[in-house]
Amino acid sequence: MIMGKNIDELRQELDEGVVNACDLFNSAMEASSKSQESVNAFVSIMDKCECSGGSSVLSGIPYALKDNFSTSGILTTGSSNILKDYVPVFDSTVYKKLKEAGAILIGKTVLDELAMGGSGLTGHTGIVRNPWDTTRISGGSSAGSAASVSLGIVPFSIGSDTGDSVRKPASLCGIVGFKPTYGRISRFGLFPFASSLDHVGIFARNVKDITYVTDVLKGYDELDMTSLPDEDIKYVDTLDKDIKEKKLFYIKEIVESVSTEENKEVIKIFKENIDKFRSEGVIVEEVSFDKKLLECLYPIYFIISCAEATSNNSNLTGFIFGSREQGNSPREVMFNTRTKGFSEMIKRRFITGSYILQRENQERLFLNAKRARRMIVEKMNLLFKEYDGLILPAGGIAPKINPDEETDRLGSDYLLLDNHLAIGNFGGYPSITFPMGYVSNMPVGINLTCPQREDASCLNIAFKLESVIGIKDVCAGGENIG
Ligand code: GLN
């Protein structure tokens, strides 16, 4: 009934009375329960339909929410043992807005523990598999949110993106993933990971659906001190603008950096698409970027995010909320709680973060990383004076699941192809990944990153390029429904 349908199609069926919200809820619930064995996208699946009405375009439309958004009265685990029984007492702004809009929550989705990681392998309820090939990873950290949309269970879902956690799994699962400008969507009630990099992000199977959801979620929120002022514009009204003469660039060093045969194929598809864009009148130029600086992307990201994460998560002690272990002193309770509650990957990041934040290391590591981040952002801002956007492949194809392998490991092309998406977080730029083709029968995505606050332009360009590429509303397995 719902499988693979987009928002426009479901809206029409709801408005014509062919189905009602509870029918959609029931069918999504059934489909998600069924998919658990093979994909495992959900931490919890709702058992009752909370149809709150609403008159928005999302009213009655089912969706899935990453399990690091607070939902009052509903289990919210961050996919970590330390929060395995945690039930929040307040709503995140994202959840509240979706409830008010009448969208129907069908489940909370698995993430890499506390949103750290990019594989979907580290959640406390088990690994999330890629719906296109269950022997491969879904990518993360918003693993279950990406998988649920890719499976066609829901037309959209919500994730969070600190380095690439929406835009990378979107690419690996063959769907669209967008994070708007930093501050555009309130983060109130999203478990903080690295506050200077954290964004709310959205998954869907086409750019228009992403835009509908962004329009509902964006806006000033006094509960988030990084929130941007309201804009008097609905992005969906500007989607169809002509993009002839728009100027995009790609970074030569990233495109030339690939070493594996599969990644070379990714670049080939990327270049074929660039040719198509050019023949539609879009200007795409190759730009050279300091390679040394680009090679610092991952180290900069890792230093800043581990430091901020260590500080942000210092409230997970077992005293205020979350699971608590026994001990003879407060120190011992905390020690036991954290030892048992966090996986090895998290502990490694917190130890790294504590080291970086030690007084004697701060200047050399933390402050230098922030300086290098600024150098990259300044260079990007200069380029954005001349160009409307940066276009690049979103990464390689989904790797095979290998349980013996490190979960925090880096791919062979990690320095450039697999990590450039963090540029979007460094500068708080709106950034969107959408499907561009297939390599070894697996989907690969293209990414467009635009100047700060140019969310409308970013969505408009992506909407047009999506139709030039011609892949839209595709569910896992390649069935084109649109
Ligand atoms: N994969 C990155 C990491 O390991 C990004 C995570 C994210 O964006 N939440 O931290």
XYZ file of C-alpha atoms and ligand atoms in Angstrom:
492
model
C 0.000 0.000 0.000
C 2.809 2.381 0.872
C 5.927 0.660 -0.380
C 7.961 3.005 -2.495
C 5.390 5.764 -2.825
C 6.540 9.362 -2.563
C 4.902 12.193 -0.648
C 2.896 13.552 -3.610
C 1.443 10.111 -4.307
C 0.542 9.414 -0.692
C -0.862 12.927 -0.278
C -3.167 12.354 -3.224
C -4.349 9.001 -1.914
C -4.986 10.506 1.515
C -6.810 13.531 0.120
C -8.972 11.383 -2.134
C -9.823 9.112 0.779
C -8.350 6.027 -0.945
C -6.425 5.427 2.280
C -6.309 7.023 5.702
C -3.379 7.734 8.006
C -3.972 4.609 10.068
C -3.913 2.387 6.969
C -0.548 3.875 6.056
C 0.712 3.473 9.601
C -0.346 -0.169 9.705
C 1.214 -1.013 6.395
C 4.473 0.787 7.288
C 4.532 -0.981 10.636
C 4.040 -4.344 9.013
C 6.730 -3.690 6.409
C 9.208 -2.476 8.999
C 8.668 -5.493 11.259
C 9.124 -7.764 8.266
C 12.374 -6.073 7.243
C 13.947 -6.390 10.682
C 15.354 -9.833 10.146
C 17.196 -8.976 6.949
C 18.044 -5.269 7.416
C 17.505 -4.388 11.114
C 16.828 -0.670 10.581
C 14.754 -0.116 13.730
C 15.501 0.100 17.435
C 11.792 0.279 18.119
C 8.645 0.175 16.024
C 5.608 2.068 17.270
C 2.607 -0.019 18.202
C -0.051 2.614 17.957
C -0.880 5.214 15.380
C -0.855 8.689 16.863
C -2.822 10.494 14.208
C -2.783 14.099 15.323
C -4.414 15.586 12.244
C -2.583 18.665 11.057
C -3.218 20.288 7.715
C 0.279 20.319 6.286
C 1.518 18.436 3.252
C 2.926 15.846 5.675
C -0.321 15.210 7.491
C -0.927 11.450 7.637
C 2.458 10.636 6.054
C 4.544 8.022 7.900
C 8.195 8.620 8.684
C 11.093 7.200 10.731
C 13.248 9.098 13.229
C 16.871 8.451 14.169
C 17.076 7.215 17.747
C 19.128 10.190 18.927
C 16.157 12.612 18.796
C 14.307 12.983 22.080
C 10.730 11.733 21.982
C 8.843 12.189 25.208
C 7.548 8.889 26.578
C 9.213 6.908 23.764
C 12.445 4.939 24.227
C 15.433 6.896 22.854
C 18.693 4.986 23.094
C 21.273 6.688 20.866
C 21.954 3.029 19.982
C 24.137 2.845 23.085
C 23.983 0.427 25.997
C 24.358 3.346 28.361
C 20.931 4.610 27.280
C 19.300 1.288 26.456
C 16.292 1.958 28.719
C 16.204 5.756 28.539
C 12.787 7.320 28.024
C 13.019 11.111 27.634
C 10.647 13.542 29.293
C 10.664 16.138 26.532
C 10.356 16.330 22.748
C 13.035 17.451 20.335
C 11.882 20.382 18.214
C 12.087 18.224 15.080
C 9.738 15.616 16.539
C 7.405 18.301 17.885
C 7.193 20.037 14.514
C 6.530 16.799 12.672
C 3.831 15.904 15.187
C 2.218 19.307 14.734
C 2.405 18.873 10.962
C 0.498 15.590 11.356
C 3.307 13.304 10.158
C 3.136 9.836 11.697
C 6.115 8.333 13.493
C 6.439 4.644 12.700
C 9.751 3.869 14.361
C 13.032 4.976 15.871
C 16.002 3.947 13.775
C 19.377 2.399 14.531
C 22.467 4.578 14.415
C 26.152 4.057 14.972
C 26.508 4.352 18.724
C 25.890 7.995 19.766
C 26.142 8.960 16.061
C 29.871 8.285 15.958
C 30.918 6.154 13.039
C 30.027 5.703 9.423
C 29.203 2.029 9.040
C 25.915 1.162 10.744
C 27.771 -1.676 12.472
C 28.071 -0.310 16.013
C 24.505 0.116 17.343
C 23.689 -1.824 20.516
C 20.805 -3.650 18.793
C 22.985 -5.056 16.025
C 24.182 -4.165 12.565
C 22.115 -2.498 9.861
C 22.452 -4.105 6.445
C 22.297 -2.389 3.092
C 18.880 -3.053 1.504
C 20.518 -3.291 -1.950
C 22.813 -6.117 -0.847
C 22.560 -7.359 2.712
C 26.176 -8.510 2.698
C 27.172 -4.826 2.547
C 27.037 -1.964 5.046
C 24.291 0.655 4.909
C 26.702 3.373 5.961
C 26.069 5.548 8.964
C 25.722 6.939 11.359
C 22.080 7.446 10.309
C 21.992 3.831 9.156
C 18.403 2.791 9.907
C 16.947 6.072 8.670
C 18.689 5.614 5.317
C 17.711 1.937 5.081
C 14.029 2.534 5.911
C 13.677 5.023 3.041
C 15.719 2.879 0.673
C 13.445 -0.080 1.444
C 10.404 2.026 0.543
C 8.840 1.622 3.998
C 8.567 5.391 4.513
C 8.863 8.241 2.003
C 11.132 10.217 4.333
C 13.120 9.913 7.517
C 15.223 12.075 9.796
C 18.923 11.740 10.559
C 21.774 13.807 11.903
C 24.974 14.763 10.102
C 28.179 15.788 11.881
C 30.702 14.755 9.222
C 28.605 13.025 6.553
C 26.141 10.845 8.482
C 23.189 11.661 6.256
C 24.891 12.334 2.944
C 27.114 9.237 2.980
C 24.505 6.567 3.857
C 22.170 8.241 1.336
C 24.789 7.599 -1.321
C 25.376 3.995 -0.238
C 21.635 3.246 -0.097
C 20.711 4.950 -3.385
C 18.542 7.749 -1.988
C 18.643 11.514 -1.392
C 20.136 12.984 1.798
C 20.210 16.679 2.670
C 21.524 18.772 5.498
C 20.610 22.453 5.309
C 22.681 25.404 6.511
C 23.924 25.175 10.121
C 21.173 26.589 12.315
C 18.415 26.294 9.707
C 16.737 23.385 11.534
C 16.682 23.409 15.315
C 18.844 20.842 17.089
C 16.997 21.140 20.371
C 16.562 17.609 21.713
C 19.073 16.029 19.319
C 21.762 14.272 21.381
C 24.796 16.484 20.857
C 27.858 14.858 19.299
C 30.090 17.729 18.128
C 28.122 20.937 18.519
C 30.076 23.050 16.049
C 29.478 20.438 13.330
C 26.094 18.830 14.166
C 23.200 19.298 11.733
C 19.735 17.802 11.403
C 19.376 16.027 8.055
C 16.614 14.506 5.943
C 16.361 11.396 3.752
C 13.872 10.831 0.929
C 13.807 9.225 -2.510
C 13.604 12.475 -4.445
C 14.609 16.105 -3.996
C 11.041 17.392 -3.934
C 10.166 15.244 -0.913
C 13.312 16.471 0.838
C 12.123 20.012 0.173
C 8.639 19.431 1.572
C 10.145 18.178 4.814
C 12.729 20.979 5.006
C 9.937 23.531 4.666
C 8.148 21.991 7.638
C 11.264 21.731 9.830
C 13.151 24.960 9.152
C 12.752 28.062 11.239
C 13.951 29.921 14.275
C 13.770 28.135 17.613
C 14.517 29.993 20.810
C 15.508 26.682 22.402
C 18.528 26.373 20.090
C 21.021 29.196 20.486
C 22.544 28.485 17.069
C 19.165 28.811 15.355
C 18.966 31.120 12.309
C 16.233 33.737 11.860
C 13.161 32.776 9.856
C 13.093 33.331 6.113
C 9.983 34.414 4.345
C 10.167 31.731 1.679
C 8.910 28.235 0.983
C 11.676 26.332 -0.740
C 9.251 24.132 -2.613
C 7.954 27.201 -4.479
C 11.407 27.915 -5.932
C 12.366 24.383 -6.952
C 11.603 24.739 -10.606
C 13.746 27.795 -11.405
C 15.905 27.616 -14.499
C 19.529 26.734 -13.672
C 21.130 27.560 -17.023
C 24.310 29.594 -16.461
C 24.606 28.383 -12.859
C 28.290 27.901 -12.120
C 29.533 24.796 -10.342
C 33.051 23.548 -9.668
C 34.623 20.278 -8.744
C 37.968 19.768 -7.018
C 40.608 18.293 -9.303
C 42.682 16.750 -6.496
C 39.709 14.805 -5.119
C 38.595 13.466 -8.472
C 42.180 12.474 -9.341
C 42.926 10.901 -5.963
C 41.142 7.578 -6.407
C 43.131 4.351 -6.462
C 40.715 1.382 -6.589
C 39.089 0.114 -9.799
C 35.625 0.581 -8.288
C 36.321 4.182 -7.376
C 37.676 4.828 -10.860
C 34.323 3.646 -12.157
C 32.622 6.097 -9.761
C 34.673 8.930 -11.239
C 33.785 7.831 -14.760
C 30.057 8.027 -13.955
C 30.611 11.374 -12.261
C 32.282 12.786 -15.385
C 29.556 11.429 -17.660
C 27.004 13.250 -15.540
C 29.053 16.448 -15.575
C 28.929 16.294 -19.388
C 25.146 15.929 -19.240
C 24.882 18.963 -16.929
C 27.041 20.990 -19.313
C 24.858 20.080 -22.246
C 21.896 21.500 -20.279
C 23.683 24.848 -20.022
C 25.130 24.480 -16.519
C 28.729 25.689 -16.288
C 31.001 23.188 -14.514
C 34.671 23.999 -14.028
C 37.609 22.110 -12.575
C 39.322 23.921 -9.709
C 42.576 23.098 -7.987
C 42.626 23.054 -4.167
C 45.682 22.800 -1.915
C 46.137 19.022 -1.595
C 47.937 19.270 1.743
C 44.953 21.115 3.160
C 42.550 18.547 1.720
C 44.544 15.745 3.295
C 44.008 17.450 6.629
C 40.202 17.142 6.311
C 39.920 13.867 8.145
C 42.445 14.661 10.912
C 40.790 18.051 11.487
C 37.358 16.458 11.623
C 38.549 13.739 13.969
C 40.305 16.099 16.381
C 37.453 18.610 16.622
C 34.671 16.018 16.776
C 36.387 13.796 19.377
C 37.135 16.804 21.573
C 33.596 18.155 21.387
C 32.073 14.693 21.798
C 34.085 13.996 24.931
C 32.861 17.194 26.499
C 29.245 16.837 25.313
C 28.916 13.266 26.549
C 30.402 13.886 29.968
C 26.839 13.916 31.343
C 26.525 10.178 30.633
C 27.627 9.135 34.085
C 24.798 6.907 35.253
C 23.724 9.477 37.859
C 21.294 11.797 36.119
C 19.765 9.442 33.557
C 20.557 6.273 31.654
C 21.701 2.890 32.979
C 23.599 2.832 36.269
C 26.061 0.186 37.443
C 26.858 -0.608 41.081
C 29.885 0.749 42.922
C 31.181 1.661 46.377
C 31.745 5.317 45.619
C 30.386 7.822 43.091
C 33.647 7.498 41.202
C 33.323 3.735 41.036
C 29.663 3.950 39.923
C 30.674 6.276 37.115
C 33.678 4.149 36.181
C 31.622 0.965 36.021
C 28.737 2.630 34.190
C 30.943 4.090 31.496
C 33.085 0.971 31.187
C 30.048 -1.212 30.633
C 27.886 1.321 28.804
C 30.199 2.288 25.944
C 31.619 0.112 23.205
C 35.298 0.086 22.449
C 34.894 2.500 19.536
C 33.299 5.124 21.776
C 35.912 4.673 24.476
C 38.642 5.148 21.908
C 37.088 8.414 20.776
C 36.637 9.689 24.333
C 40.212 8.862 25.222
C 41.383 10.640 22.080
C 39.134 13.599 22.937
C 40.418 13.802 26.520
C 43.994 13.741 25.267
C 43.270 16.538 22.785
C 41.644 18.635 25.503
C 44.466 18.265 28.006
C 45.954 21.669 28.651
C 49.378 20.767 27.273
C 47.895 19.398 24.020
C 45.201 21.954 23.347
C 47.308 24.433 21.417
C 49.072 21.843 19.273
C 45.993 19.728 18.507
C 42.656 21.384 19.184
C 43.490 24.989 18.352
C 45.570 24.062 15.325
C 42.744 21.894 14.010
C 40.370 24.828 14.409
C 42.809 27.082 12.534
C 43.108 24.596 9.694
C 39.313 24.288 9.597
C 39.089 28.059 9.216
C 41.624 28.017 6.368
C 39.473 25.523 4.478
C 36.292 27.480 5.133
C 37.903 30.738 4.013
C 39.092 29.119 0.807
C 35.632 27.694 0.190
C 33.972 31.028 0.891
C 36.233 32.666 -1.708
C 35.291 30.023 -4.262
C 31.629 30.502 -3.427
C 31.962 34.170 -4.445
C 32.533 32.884 -7.959
C 30.516 29.658 -7.974
C 26.989 28.606 -6.979
C 28.094 25.213 -5.734
C 30.694 22.487 -5.347
C 29.858 19.205 -7.087
C 31.664 15.929 -6.323
C 31.022 12.200 -6.094
C 29.648 11.476 -2.607
C 32.091 8.557 -2.159
C 32.603 4.962 -3.254
C 30.144 2.049 -3.115
C 29.087 0.325 0.120
C 31.853 -1.977 1.410
C 31.163 -5.593 2.363
C 30.391 -6.263 6.023
C 33.389 -7.785 7.672
C 32.777 -8.434 11.360
C 36.469 -9.012 12.034
C 37.396 -5.633 10.706
C 37.826 -2.467 12.727
C 34.531 -0.573 12.903
C 36.245 2.793 12.941
C 38.497 1.953 10.065
C 39.363 4.129 7.093
C 38.931 3.095 3.467
C 41.877 3.153 1.083
C 40.754 6.405 -0.543
C 39.822 7.846 2.822
C 41.826 11.013 2.741
C 39.956 12.619 -0.112
C 37.096 10.791 -1.859
C 35.632 9.356 1.337
C 35.964 12.378 3.576
C 35.408 15.555 1.623
C 31.760 15.728 2.753
C 33.021 17.110 6.081
C 33.685 20.391 4.239
C 29.922 20.916 4.411
C 30.036 20.635 8.214
C 33.165 22.784 8.619
C 31.440 25.700 6.886
C 27.844 24.893 7.881
C 26.972 24.779 4.173
C 23.759 23.310 2.775
C 24.739 20.031 1.160
C 22.771 17.354 -0.659
C 23.554 13.879 -2.010
C 21.409 12.293 -4.708
C 21.780 9.171 -6.856
C 23.976 9.410 -9.975
C 24.378 5.805 -11.158
C 25.465 2.266 -10.340
C 28.781 0.478 -9.906
C 28.810 -3.327 -9.431
C 25.000 -3.168 -9.140
C 25.275 -0.848 -6.159
C 24.086 2.780 -6.142
C 26.477 5.729 -5.988
C 25.611 9.319 -5.174
C 26.683 12.764 -6.295
C 26.980 15.617 -3.803
C 26.241 19.298 -4.204
C 27.391 21.763 -1.543
C 26.366 25.426 -1.739
C 27.185 28.685 0.075
C 25.790 29.229 3.574
C 22.112 30.197 3.659
C 21.690 29.302 -0.018
C 19.432 26.376 0.869
C 16.801 27.332 -1.683
C 19.371 27.516 -4.474
C 20.935 24.213 -3.378
C 17.589 22.413 -3.511
C 16.659 24.077 -6.803
C 19.923 23.047 -8.493
C 19.679 19.500 -7.099
C 16.059 19.199 -8.245
C 17.033 20.118 -11.792
C 20.177 17.975 -11.893
C 18.222 15.020 -10.524
C 15.949 15.204 -13.541
C 18.924 15.528 -15.919
C 20.412 12.350 -14.399
C 17.025 10.671 -14.545
C 17.170 8.490 -11.401
C 14.273 9.224 -9.075
C 12.043 7.375 -6.596
C 14.144 4.249 -6.748
C 13.814 1.650 -4.002
C 16.469 -0.873 -3.050
C 16.965 -3.393 -5.796
C 16.547 -0.773 -8.462
C 12.816 -0.763 -8.975
C 12.013 2.635 -10.457
C 8.604 3.615 -9.204
C 8.425 7.283 -10.141
N 31.483 9.046 9.938
C 31.775 10.209 10.708
C 32.268 9.780 12.086
O 32.694 8.706 12.196
C 30.581 11.110 10.748
C 29.574 10.823 11.784
C 28.395 11.778 11.730
O 28.241 12.580 10.822
N 27.553 11.717 12.772
O 32.269 10.479 13.032
